[in-house]
PDB file of C-alpha atoms in Angstrom:
ATOM      1  CA  MET A 398      11.249-210.397 278.820  1.00 73.00           C
ATOM      2  CA  SER A 399      15.343-209.314 279.329  1.00 70.00           C
ATOM      3  CA  VAL A 400      15.934-208.627 282.727  1.00 75.00           C
ATOM      4  CA  ARG A 401      19.391-207.373 283.201  1.00 73.00           C
ATOM      5  CA  THR A 402      21.746-208.278 286.301  1.00 70.00           C
ATOM      6  CA  GLN A 403      25.254-207.242 286.975  1.00 63.00           C
ATOM      7  CA  SER A 404      27.865-209.442 284.728  1.00 53.00           C
ATOM      8  CA  SER A 405      27.173-207.968 281.426  1.00 49.00           C
ATOM      9  CA  GLU A 406      30.079-208.117 279.411  1.00 53.00           C
ATOM     10  CA  GLN A 407      30.068-204.782 277.267  1.00 51.00           C
ATOM     11  CA  PRO A 408      31.272-204.734 273.728  1.00 52.00           C
ATOM     12  CA  ALA A 409      34.492-202.362 273.171  1.00 53.00           C
ATOM     13  CA  GLU A 410      33.479-199.334 271.765  1.00 52.00           C
ATOM     14  CA  SER A 411      35.755-196.537 270.509  1.00 74.00           C
ATOM     15  CA  VAL A 412      33.183-194.084 269.423  1.00 89.00           C
ATOM     16  CA  HIS A 413      32.114-191.285 272.002  1.00 93.00           C
ATOM     17  CA  ARG A 414      28.191-190.911 272.703  1.00 94.00           C
ATOM     18  CA  ALA A 415      26.548-188.049 274.586  1.00 92.00           C
ATOM     19  CA  GLY A 416      23.005-187.270 275.606  1.00 92.00           C
ATOM     20  CA  PHE A 417      20.176-186.448 277.670  1.00 90.00           C
ATOM     21  CA  ALA A 418      18.299-189.266 279.525  1.00 92.00           C
ATOM     22  CA  CYS A 419      15.287-188.484 282.004  1.00 89.00           C
ATOM     23  CA  PHE A 420      13.804-190.264 285.021  1.00 88.00           C
ATOM     24  CA  VAL A 421      10.366-190.366 285.121  1.00 88.00           C
ATOM     25  CA  GLY A 422       7.746-191.801 287.633  1.00 86.00           C
ATOM     26  CA  ARG A 423       5.196-191.156 290.201  1.00 83.00           C
ATOM     27  CA  PRO A 424       6.161-188.995 293.027  1.00 74.00           C
ATOM     28  CA  ASN A 425       8.767-190.758 295.637  1.00 78.00           C
ATOM     29  CA  ALA A 426       9.670-193.416 293.128  1.00 83.00           C
ATOM     30  CA  GLY A 427      13.383-192.635 293.971  1.00 83.00           C
ATOM     31  CA  LYS A 428      14.184-190.500 290.919  1.00 82.00           C
ATOM     32  CA  SER A 429      16.246-188.101 292.730  1.00 79.00           C
ATOM     33  CA  THR A 430      18.115-190.541 294.909  1.00 84.00           C
ATOM     34  CA  LEU A 431      19.086-192.819 291.445  1.00 87.00           C
ATOM     35  CA  THR A 432      20.145-189.305 290.068  1.00 85.00           C
ATOM     36  CA  ASN A 433      22.627-188.526 293.131  1.00 82.00           C
ATOM     37  CA  ALA A 434      23.681-192.228 293.063  1.00 87.00           C
ATOM     38  CA  LEU A 435      24.797-192.212 289.277  1.00 87.00           C
ATOM     39  CA  VAL A 436      26.457-189.035 289.418  1.00 83.00           C
ATOM     40  CA  GLY A 437      28.396-189.868 292.671  1.00 77.00           C
ATOM     41  CA  GLN A 438      26.988-186.449 294.784  1.00 61.00           C
ATOM     42  CA  LYS A 439      24.230-184.631 295.866  1.00 61.00           C
ATOM     43  CA  VAL A 440      22.546-182.790 292.919  1.00 59.00           C
ATOM     44  CA  ALA A 441      18.942-183.296 293.235  1.00 59.00           C
ATOM     45  CA  ILE A 442      17.026-182.989 296.486  1.00 51.00           C
ATOM     46  CA  THR A 443      15.629-186.011 298.274  1.00 56.00           C
ATOM     47  CA  SER A 444      12.766-186.333 300.464  1.00 50.00           C
ATOM     48  CA  ASN A 445      10.898-189.016 301.558  1.00 50.00           C
ATOM     49  CA  ARG A 446       7.587-186.886 300.763  1.00 49.00           C
ATOM     50  CA  PRO A 447       6.096-186.697 297.273  1.00 46.00           C
ATOM     51  CA  GLN A 448       6.556-184.218 295.132  1.00 45.00           C
ATOM     52  CA  THR A 449       9.646-182.575 296.203  1.00 47.00           C
ATOM     53  CA  THR A 450      11.640-182.144 292.894  1.00 46.00           C
ATOM     54  CA  ARG A 451      10.408-178.792 291.041  1.00 46.00           C
ATOM     55  CA  HIS A 452      13.416-177.589 289.166  1.00 49.00           C
ATOM     56  CA  THR A 453      14.778-179.689 286.268  1.00 59.00           C
ATOM     57  CA  VAL A 454      18.158-180.622 287.602  1.00 55.00           C
ATOM     58  CA  ARG A 455      20.820-182.050 285.494  1.00 67.00           C
ATOM     59  CA  GLY A 456      23.376-184.605 286.550  1.00 80.00           C
ATOM     60  CA  ILE A 457      26.429-185.342 284.547  1.00 84.00           C
ATOM     61  CA  VAL A 458      28.014-188.687 284.599  1.00 88.00           C
ATOM     62  CA  HIS A 459      31.574-188.629 282.722  1.00 87.00           C
ATOM     63  CA  ARG A 460      32.895-191.968 281.504  1.00 88.00           C
ATOM     64  CA  PRO A 461      35.833-192.251 279.292  1.00 89.00           C
ATOM     65  CA  GLU A 462      33.626-193.254 276.206  1.00 92.00           C
ATOM     66  CA  ALA A 463      30.714-191.280 277.193  1.00 93.00           C
ATOM     67  CA  GLN A 464      28.681-188.292 278.580  1.00 91.00           C
ATOM     68  CA  LEU A 465      25.537-189.102 280.092  1.00 91.00           C
ATOM     69  CA  ILE A 466      23.447-186.056 281.341  1.00 89.00           C
ATOM     70  CA  LEU A 467      20.518-186.949 283.771  1.00 87.00           C
ATOM     71  CA  VAL A 468      17.377-184.626 283.597  1.00 80.00           C
ATOM     72  CA  ASP A 469      15.722-184.803 286.608  1.00 67.00           C
ATOM     73  CA  THR A 470      11.881-183.932 286.376  1.00 67.00           C
ATOM     74  CA  PRO A 471       9.206-183.477 288.926  1.00 61.00           C
ATOM     75  CA  GLY A 472       6.716-186.581 289.644  1.00 60.00           C
ATOM     76  CA  LEU A 473       4.048-186.564 287.077  1.00 63.00           C
ATOM     77  CA  HIS A 474       0.651-186.697 288.943  1.00 62.00           C
ATOM     78  CA  LYS A 475      -3.009-185.611 288.467  1.00 67.00           C
ATOM     79  CA  PRO A 476      -2.705-181.805 289.206  1.00 68.00           C
ATOM     80  CA  ARG A 477      -4.888-180.245 291.963  1.00 71.00           C
ATOM     81  CA  THR A 478      -3.098-176.522 291.574  1.00 75.00           C
ATOM     82  CA  LEU A 479      -1.756-174.374 288.845  1.00 74.00           C
ATOM     83  CA  LEU A 480       1.808-175.398 290.139  1.00 69.00           C
ATOM     84  CA  GLY A 481       0.819-179.204 289.830  1.00 72.00           C
ATOM     85  CA  GLU A 482      -0.377-178.052 286.093  1.00 75.00           C
ATOM     86  CA  ARG A 483       3.276-176.323 285.511  1.00 73.00           C
ATOM     87  CA  LEU A 484       5.104-179.178 286.871  1.00 71.00           C
ATOM     88  CA  ASN A 485       3.386-181.833 284.408  1.00 72.00           C
ATOM     89  CA  ASP A 486       3.943-179.543 281.709  1.00 74.00           C
ATOM     90  CA  VAL A 487       7.818-179.553 282.421  1.00 70.00           C
ATOM     91  CA  VAL A 488       7.769-183.347 282.317  1.00 71.00           C
ATOM     92  CA  ARG A 489       6.107-183.500 279.163  1.00 74.00           C
ATOM     93  CA  ALA A 490       8.404-181.038 277.579  1.00 73.00           C
ATOM     94  CA  THR A 491      11.244-182.689 278.920  1.00 74.00           C
ATOM     95  CA  TRP A 492      10.248-186.137 277.311  1.00 79.00           C
ATOM     96  CA  ALA A 493      10.165-184.543 274.051  1.00 75.00           C
ATOM     97  CA  GLU A 494      13.837-183.287 274.388  1.00 80.00           C
ATOM     98  CA  VAL A 495      15.729-186.417 275.786  1.00 89.00           C
ATOM     99  CA  ASP A 496      17.570-189.232 274.018  1.00 93.00           C
ATOM    100  CA  VAL A 497      16.521-192.149 276.688  1.00 95.00           C
ATOM    101  CA  ILE A 498      13.347-192.295 279.119  1.00 94.00           C
ATOM    102  CA  GLY A 499      13.980-194.190 282.350  1.00 94.00           C
ATOM    103  CA  PHE A 500      10.410-195.222 284.098  1.00 94.00           C
ATOM    104  CA  CYS A 501      11.137-195.698 287.962  1.00 93.00           C
ATOM    105  CA  LEU A 502       8.881-198.248 289.515  1.00 95.00           C
ATOM    106  CA  PRO A 503       9.380-199.190 293.594  1.00 94.00           C
ATOM    107  CA  ALA A 504       9.986-202.683 294.095  1.00 95.00           C
ATOM    108  CA  ASP A 505       8.227-202.378 296.963  1.00 94.00           C
ATOM    109  CA  GLN A 506       4.993-201.044 295.842  1.00 94.00           C
ATOM    110  CA  LYS A 507       2.315-202.993 293.653  1.00 94.00           C
ATOM    111  CA  LEU A 508       1.516-200.992 290.247  1.00 95.00           C
ATOM    112  CA  GLY A 509      -0.828-198.733 290.753  1.00 92.00           C
ATOM    113  CA  PRO A 510      -3.246-195.974 288.853  1.00 91.00           C
ATOM    114  CA  GLY A 511      -0.374-193.761 288.814  1.00 88.00           C
ATOM    115  CA  ASP A 512       2.202-195.758 287.078  1.00 92.00           C
ATOM    116  CA  ARG A 513      -0.682-196.855 284.411  1.00 93.00           C
ATOM    117  CA  PHE A 514      -1.287-193.012 284.024  1.00 89.00           C
ATOM    118  CA  ILE A 515       2.212-192.564 283.083  1.00 90.00           C
ATOM    119  CA  ALA A 516       2.641-195.457 281.601  1.00 93.00           C
ATOM    120  CA  LYS A 517      -0.017-194.639 279.204  1.00 91.00           C
ATOM    121  CA  GLU A 518       1.481-191.365 278.620  1.00 87.00           C
ATOM    122  CA  LEU A 519       4.954-192.693 277.621  1.00 90.00           C
ATOM    123  CA  ALA A 520       2.754-194.909 275.325  1.00 92.00           C
ATOM    124  CA  GLY A 521       2.276-191.880 273.345  1.00 86.00           C
ATOM    125  CA  VAL A 522       6.028-191.077 273.360  1.00 85.00           C
ATOM    126  CA  LYS A 523       6.860-192.993 270.178  1.00 83.00           C
ATOM    127  CA  ARG A 524      10.702-192.927 269.189  1.00 85.00           C
ATOM    128  CA  THR A 525      12.355-192.248 272.190  1.00 90.00           C
ATOM    129  CA  PRO A 526      13.728-195.464 273.674  1.00 94.00           C
ATOM    130  CA  LYS A 527      12.217-196.603 277.375  1.00 95.00           C
ATOM    131  CA  VAL A 528      13.933-198.152 280.094  1.00 96.00           C
ATOM    132  CA  ALA A 529      11.969-199.556 282.624  1.00 97.00           C
ATOM    133  CA  ILE A 530      13.855-199.238 286.006  1.00 96.00           C
ATOM    134  CA  VAL A 531      12.696-201.425 289.129  1.00 95.00           C
ATOM    135  CA  THR A 532      13.969-198.942 292.305  1.00 93.00           C
ATOM    136  CA  LYS A 533      14.380-199.722 296.124  1.00 92.00           C
ATOM    137  CA  THR A 534      15.278-203.484 295.277  1.00 94.00           C
ATOM    138  CA  ASP A 535      17.203-203.715 299.029  1.00 92.00           C
ATOM    139  CA  LEU A 536      13.355-203.146 300.315  1.00 93.00           C
ATOM    140  CA  VAL A 537      11.924-206.455 299.040  1.00 93.00           C
ATOM    141  CA  ASP A 538      12.749-210.219 298.688  1.00 95.00           C
ATOM    142  CA  SER A 539      13.731-212.070 295.440  1.00 93.00           C
ATOM    143  CA  LYS A 540      10.183-213.485 294.927  1.00 95.00           C
ATOM    144  CA  ALA A 541       8.442-210.138 295.388  1.00 95.00           C
ATOM    145  CA  LEU A 542      11.093-208.537 293.225  1.00 95.00           C
ATOM    146  CA  ALA A 543      10.318-211.185 290.521  1.00 95.00           C
ATOM    147  CA  GLU A 544       6.616-210.741 290.684  1.00 95.00           C
ATOM    148  CA  GLN A 545       7.232-206.908 289.971  1.00 96.00           C
ATOM    149  CA  LEU A 546       9.217-207.750 287.121  1.00 96.00           C
ATOM    150  CA  ILE A 547       6.670-209.789 285.242  1.00 96.00           C
ATOM    151  CA  ALA A 548       3.915-207.074 285.800  1.00 96.00           C
ATOM    152  CA  ILE A 549       5.952-204.557 284.514  1.00 97.00           C
ATOM    153  CA  ASP A 550       6.883-206.524 281.489  1.00 96.00           C
ATOM    154  CA  GLN A 551       3.065-207.142 281.248  1.00 96.00           C
ATOM    155  CA  LEU A 552       2.057-203.449 281.235  1.00 96.00           C
ATOM    156  CA  GLY A 553       4.588-202.930 278.454  1.00 96.00           C
ATOM    157  CA  LYS A 554       2.779-205.677 276.395  1.00 96.00           C
ATOM    158  CA  GLU A 555      -0.485-204.044 277.252  1.00 95.00           C
ATOM    159  CA  LEU A 556       0.269-200.734 276.583  1.00 95.00           C
ATOM    160  CA  GLY A 557       2.488-201.475 273.183  1.00 94.00           C
ATOM    161  CA  ILE A 558       5.499-200.133 275.459  1.00 95.00           C
ATOM    162  CA  GLU A 559       8.819-201.946 274.239  1.00 94.00           C
ATOM    163  CA  TRP A 560      11.168-201.642 276.912  1.00 96.00           C
ATOM    164  CA  ALA A 561      14.770-201.534 275.779  1.00 95.00           C
ATOM    165  CA  GLU A 562      15.710-202.844 279.117  1.00 94.00           C
ATOM    166  CA  ILE A 563      14.387-203.805 282.379  1.00 95.00           C
ATOM    167  CA  VAL A 564      16.797-203.088 285.317  1.00 95.00           C
ATOM    168  CA  PRO A 565      16.406-203.831 288.956  1.00 95.00           C
ATOM    169  CA  VAL A 566      18.604-201.268 291.245  1.00 93.00           C
ATOM    170  CA  SER A 567      19.100-200.109 294.506  1.00 91.00           C
ATOM    171  CA  ALA A 568      20.511-196.480 294.885  1.00 85.00           C
ATOM    172  CA  VAL A 569      20.827-196.836 298.364  1.00 81.00           C
ATOM    173  CA  GLY A 570      22.807-200.077 298.234  1.00 77.00           C
ATOM    174  CA  SER A 571      24.442-199.047 294.961  1.00 78.00           C
ATOM    175  CA  LYS A 572      23.373-202.066 293.573  1.00 86.00           C
ATOM    176  CA  GLN A 573      23.502-202.258 289.777  1.00 90.00           C
ATOM    177  CA  VAL A 574      23.600-198.581 289.703  1.00 90.00           C
ATOM    178  CA  ASP A 575      26.991-198.884 287.426  1.00 90.00           C
ATOM    179  CA  LEU A 576      25.184-201.054 284.974  1.00 92.00           C
ATOM    180  CA  LEU A 577      22.172-199.021 284.598  1.00 93.00           C
ATOM    181  CA  ALA A 578      24.533-196.259 282.874  1.00 91.00           C
ATOM    182  CA  ASP A 579      26.302-199.163 281.012  1.00 92.00           C
ATOM    183  CA  LEU A 580      22.839-199.638 279.616  1.00 94.00           C
ATOM    184  CA  LEU A 581      21.537-196.114 278.983  1.00 95.00           C
ATOM    185  CA  ILE A 582      24.874-195.044 277.195  1.00 94.00           C
ATOM    186  CA  PRO A 583      24.420-197.112 273.991  1.00 95.00           C
ATOM    187  CA  LEU A 584      20.788-195.477 273.700  1.00 95.00           C
ATOM    188  CA  LEU A 585      22.662-192.064 273.337  1.00 95.00           C
ATOM    189  CA  PRO A 586      23.645-190.658 269.959  1.00 94.00           C
ATOM    190  CA  GLU A 587      27.272-190.531 268.865  1.00 94.00           C
ATOM    191  CA  GLY A 588      28.991-186.862 269.794  1.00 92.00           C
ATOM    192  CA  PRO A 589      31.437-185.072 271.547  1.00 90.00           C
ATOM    193  CA  ALA A 590      31.206-184.275 275.609  1.00 87.00           C
ATOM    194  CA  LEU A 591      28.491-181.461 275.886  1.00 82.00           C
ATOM    195  CA  TYR A 592      29.773-180.332 279.116  1.00 80.00           C
ATOM    196  CA  PRO A 593      33.412-179.746 280.750  1.00 75.00           C
ATOM    197  CA  GLU A 594      35.190-182.706 282.611  1.00 75.00           C
ATOM    198  CA  GLY A 595      34.345-182.204 286.424  1.00 65.00           C
ATOM    199  CA  ASP A 596      30.963-180.156 285.888  1.00 66.00           C
ATOM    200  CA  LEU A 597      28.572-182.370 287.811  1.00 60.00           C
ATOM    201  CA  THR A 598      25.485-180.435 287.184  1.00 61.00           C
ATOM    202  CA  ASP A 599      24.331-177.144 285.071  1.00 55.00           C
ATOM    203  CA  GLU A 600      21.858-175.614 287.601  1.00 57.00           C
ATOM    204  CA  PRO A 601      22.803-172.207 288.785  1.00 63.00           C
ATOM    205  CA  GLU A 602      24.522-172.551 292.421  1.00 74.00           C
ATOM    206  CA  GLN A 603      22.104-169.957 293.738  1.00 76.00           C
ATOM    207  CA  VAL A 604      19.259-172.579 292.682  1.00 77.00           C
ATOM    208  CA  MET A 605      21.019-175.575 294.410  1.00 78.00           C
ATOM    209  CA  VAL A 606      21.740-173.646 297.245  1.00 84.00           C
ATOM    210  CA  ALA A 607      17.994-172.904 297.524  1.00 86.00           C
ATOM    211  CA  GLU A 608      17.090-176.461 297.140  1.00 83.00           C
ATOM    212  CA  LEU A 609      19.128-177.499 299.782  1.00 85.00           C
ATOM    213  CA  ILE A 610      17.497-175.169 302.144  1.00 87.00           C
ATOM    214  CA  ARG A 611      13.992-176.562 301.031  1.00 86.00           C
ATOM    215  CA  GLU A 612      15.251-179.894 301.722  1.00 83.00           C
ATOM    216  CA  ALA A 613      16.328-179.164 305.140  1.00 87.00           C
ATOM    217  CA  ALA A 614      12.909-177.271 305.843  1.00 86.00           C
ATOM    218  CA  LEU A 615      10.716-180.232 304.537  1.00 83.00           C
ATOM    219  CA  GLU A 616      12.379-182.520 307.233  1.00 81.00           C
ATOM    220  CA  GLY A 617      10.172-183.415 309.893  1.00 65.00           C
ATOM    221  CA  VAL A 618       7.515-181.059 309.164  1.00 66.00           C
ATOM    222  CA  ARG A 619       3.827-182.197 308.725  1.00 49.00           C
ATOM    223  CA  ASP A 620       2.242-183.650 305.809  1.00 54.00           C
ATOM    224  CA  GLU A 621       0.522-180.309 304.894  1.00 50.00           C
ATOM    225  CA  LEU A 622       3.811-178.626 304.432  1.00 61.00           C
ATOM    226  CA  PRO A 623       5.638-180.108 301.679  1.00 54.00           C
ATOM    227  CA  HIS A 624       4.061-178.433 298.850  1.00 66.00           C
ATOM    228  CA  SER A 625       3.713-175.242 300.684  1.00 74.00           C
ATOM    229  CA  ILE A 626       7.253-174.359 301.064  1.00 82.00           C
ATOM    230  CA  ALA A 627       9.323-172.332 298.469  1.00 84.00           C
ATOM    231  CA  VAL A 628      12.687-171.130 298.796  1.00 85.00           C
ATOM    232  CA  VAL A 629      14.145-167.805 297.100  1.00 83.00           C
ATOM    233  CA  VAL A 630      18.321-167.124 297.507  1.00 83.00           C
ATOM    234  CA  GLU A 631      18.116-163.132 297.600  1.00 83.00           C
ATOM    235  CA  GLU A 632      21.897-162.643 297.501  1.00 83.00           C
ATOM    236  CA  MET A 633      25.196-164.672 297.597  1.00 80.00           C
ATOM    237  CA  LEU A 634      28.032-162.191 298.459  1.00 84.00           C
ATOM    238  CA  PRO A 635      31.546-162.751 299.736  1.00 85.00           C
ATOM    239  CA  ARG A 636      32.053-161.141 302.897  1.00 86.00           C
ATOM    240  CA  GLU A 637      34.337-157.937 302.625  1.00 85.00           C
ATOM    241  CA  ASP A 638      37.532-157.171 304.584  1.00 83.00           C
ATOM    242  CA  ARG A 639      38.074-160.934 305.019  1.00 83.00           C
ATOM    243  CA  PRO A 640      41.630-162.349 304.864  1.00 83.00           C
ATOM    244  CA  ALA A 641      42.240-164.527 301.458  1.00 79.00           C
ATOM    245  CA  ASP A 642      42.808-167.630 303.419  1.00 82.00           C
ATOM    246  CA  ARG A 643      39.465-167.224 305.451  1.00 86.00           C
ATOM    247  CA  PRO A 644      36.743-166.486 303.357  1.00 86.00           C
ATOM    248  CA  LEU A 645      33.381-166.336 304.383  1.00 88.00           C
ATOM    249  CA  LEU A 646      30.126-166.148 302.031  1.00 86.00           C
ATOM    250  CA  ASP A 647      27.075-164.584 303.187  1.00 90.00           C
ATOM    251  CA  ILE A 648      23.806-165.959 301.823  1.00 89.00           C
ATOM    252  CA  HIS A 649      20.451-164.514 302.408  1.00 90.00           C
ATOM    253  CA  ALA A 650      17.365-166.543 301.861  1.00 90.00           C
ATOM    254  CA  ASN A 651      13.539-166.479 302.194  1.00 89.00           C
ATOM    255  CA  VAL A 652      11.760-169.312 302.973  1.00 89.00           C
ATOM    256  CA  TYR A 653       7.934-168.840 301.969  1.00 88.00           C
ATOM    257  CA  ILE A 654       5.115-170.339 302.929  1.00 85.00           C
ATOM    258  CA  GLU A 655       1.218-169.846 302.149  1.00 85.00           C
ATOM    259  CA  ARG A 656      -0.426-169.135 305.261  1.00 83.00           C
ATOM    260  CA  PRO A 657       0.466-167.212 308.464  1.00 84.00           C
ATOM    261  CA  SER A 658      -0.564-170.212 310.587  1.00 82.00           C
ATOM    262  CA  GLN A 659       2.579-172.476 308.828  1.00 84.00           C
ATOM    263  CA  LYS A 660       5.068-169.900 310.015  1.00 85.00           C
ATOM    264  CA  GLY A 661       5.134-171.459 313.604  1.00 83.00           C
ATOM    265  CA  ILE A 662       5.925-175.003 312.157  1.00 83.00           C
ATOM    266  CA  ILE A 663       8.759-173.757 310.472  1.00 84.00           C
ATOM    267  CA  ILE A 664      10.220-171.406 312.879  1.00 86.00           C
ATOM    268  CA  GLY A 665       9.334-174.042 315.820  1.00 86.00           C
ATOM    269  CA  PRO A 666       9.174-172.856 319.633  1.00 88.00           C
ATOM    270  CA  LYS A 667      11.504-170.383 320.295  1.00 90.00           C
ATOM    271  CA  GLY A 668      12.803-170.529 316.757  1.00 87.00           C
ATOM    272  CA  LYS A 669      14.580-174.024 317.418  1.00 90.00           C
ATOM    273  CA  ARG A 670      13.534-175.574 314.070  1.00 88.00           C
ATOM    274  CA  LEU A 671      14.623-173.020 311.930  1.00 89.00           C
ATOM    275  CA  LYS A 672      18.238-172.856 313.469  1.00 92.00           C
ATOM    276  CA  GLU A 673      18.219-176.644 313.018  1.00 91.00           C
ATOM    277  CA  VAL A 674      17.092-176.070 309.194  1.00 90.00           C
ATOM    278  CA  GLY A 675      20.093-173.230 308.957  1.00 92.00           C
ATOM    279  CA  ILE A 676      22.492-175.353 310.714  1.00 92.00           C
ATOM    280  CA  LYS A 677      21.452-178.482 308.253  1.00 90.00           C
ATOM    281  CA  SER A 678      21.585-176.572 305.330  1.00 90.00           C
ATOM    282  CA  ARG A 679      24.645-174.713 305.955  1.00 91.00           C
ATOM    283  CA  LYS A 680      26.559-178.050 306.261  1.00 89.00           C
ATOM    284  CA  HIS A 681      25.774-179.261 302.905  1.00 86.00           C
ATOM    285  CA  ILE A 682      26.053-175.878 300.951  1.00 85.00           C
ATOM    286  CA  GLU A 683      29.577-175.805 302.606  1.00 86.00           C
ATOM    287  CA  ALA A 684      30.221-179.109 300.767  1.00 80.00           C
ATOM    288  CA  LEU A 685      28.537-177.938 297.978  1.00 74.00           C
ATOM    289  CA  LEU A 686      30.490-174.688 297.494  1.00 76.00           C
ATOM    290  CA  GLY A 687      33.649-175.677 299.267  1.00 78.00           C
ATOM    291  CA  THR A 688      33.496-172.340 301.516  1.00 82.00           C
ATOM    292  CA  PRO A 689      32.730-171.559 304.465  1.00 88.00           C
ATOM    293  CA  VAL A 690      29.014-169.975 304.821  1.00 90.00           C
ATOM    294  CA  PHE A 691      26.929-167.399 306.852  1.00 92.00           C
ATOM    295  CA  LEU A 692      23.148-168.200 306.667  1.00 93.00           C
ATOM    296  CA  ASP A 693      20.752-165.909 306.940  1.00 92.00           C
ATOM    297  CA  LEU A 694      17.332-167.313 306.919  1.00 91.00           C
ATOM    298  CA  HIS A 695      13.807-165.616 307.179  1.00 89.00           C
ATOM    299  CA  VAL A 696      10.304-166.986 306.965  1.00 89.00           C
ATOM    300  CA  LYS A 697       7.711-165.155 304.735  1.00 87.00           C
ATOM    301  CA  VAL A 698       4.173-165.535 304.079  1.00 85.00           C
ATOM    302  CA  ALA A 699       3.118-165.597 300.215  1.00 82.00           C
ATOM    303  CA  LYS A 700      -0.426-166.235 300.424  1.00 80.00           C
ATOM    304  CA  ASP A 701      -1.756-169.258 298.299  1.00 74.00           C
ATOM    305  CA  TRP A 702       1.425-168.822 296.143  1.00 77.00           C
ATOM    306  CA  GLN A 703       0.892-172.639 294.464  1.00 75.00           C
ATOM    307  CA  ARG A 704      -2.516-170.762 292.564  1.00 75.00           C
ATOM    308  CA  ASP A 705      -1.289-167.186 292.049  1.00 74.00           C
ATOM    309  CA  PRO A 706       0.423-167.095 288.434  1.00 75.00           C
ATOM    310  CA  LYS A 707       2.107-163.865 289.234  1.00 76.00           C
ATOM    311  CA  GLN A 708       3.585-165.278 292.681  1.00 72.00           C
ATOM    312  CA  LEU A 709       4.906-168.519 291.032  1.00 71.00           C
ATOM    313  CA  ARG A 710       6.758-166.484 288.436  1.00 71.00           C
ATOM    314  CA  ARG A 711       8.378-164.349 291.259  1.00 69.00           C
ATOM    315  CA  LEU A 712       9.362-167.847 293.076  1.00 68.00           C
ATOM    316  CA  GLY A 713      10.964-169.431 289.871  1.00 67.00           C
ATOM    317  CA  PHE A 714       8.071-171.261 288.468  1.00 62.00           C
TER     318      PHE A 714
END
């Protein structure tokens, strides 16, 4: 079993490599946090609630010798709704198209049925190299980490998966994050950069803005809400008649929930919660777009949208 820790001397390579890597794992395995740490900026929404990633966010890591494009997929899970089935289809389609797959397994949780379910699916993807990434290593001591590394090695042997690498990382403590990039890059094909220098994601701005609003709306809501929230940015327009040195971007967005009873949870007493969502997300949106923003949020009910194909399409799934 080859477990990588910092200090690996990389051989000097004059070739340029560019390609796609995707992180898979159970919901809440630290995939989005890891994407953001590698890119060095927030491109994927993070939340301590499972199943928050719905769009395939591409984060782009620029190196002089390589360009690593990270595809962030939803967590693969046993689906209970039409939305769940569609998210799983997104995951499988992504696996078929990337150059390397990173399987994220949190250090602080024993391998469970969810991990086995994904590992079995991965075993069926024959040609793509697979790297086991042990996330959240800051939450455990060295003994627990060693046990997890052995368990992952065993899981690979059992299912016939040959790990290209097993890498422990902590995205929060930025431990071994650069090393992970160093190990993923040699697994990419040779080729020129696929995105201009300076691009960090190819997500349309409107989608990223909607995701930032949804992230703020998810924070602190009760357990029944995470899957029930969808955000659609209806329009983003520069405010007219503003002096060039004081621009303002008007953003109108709707937060959709599934039942009228959920409206009060999102809005909060006297609108306090929705106001907090607006303040919090506006700060992140302004940082993302580099311009002052006026954010207009409305909460609407789209009855049982997760199970209705027509509504799913309208909400972008």
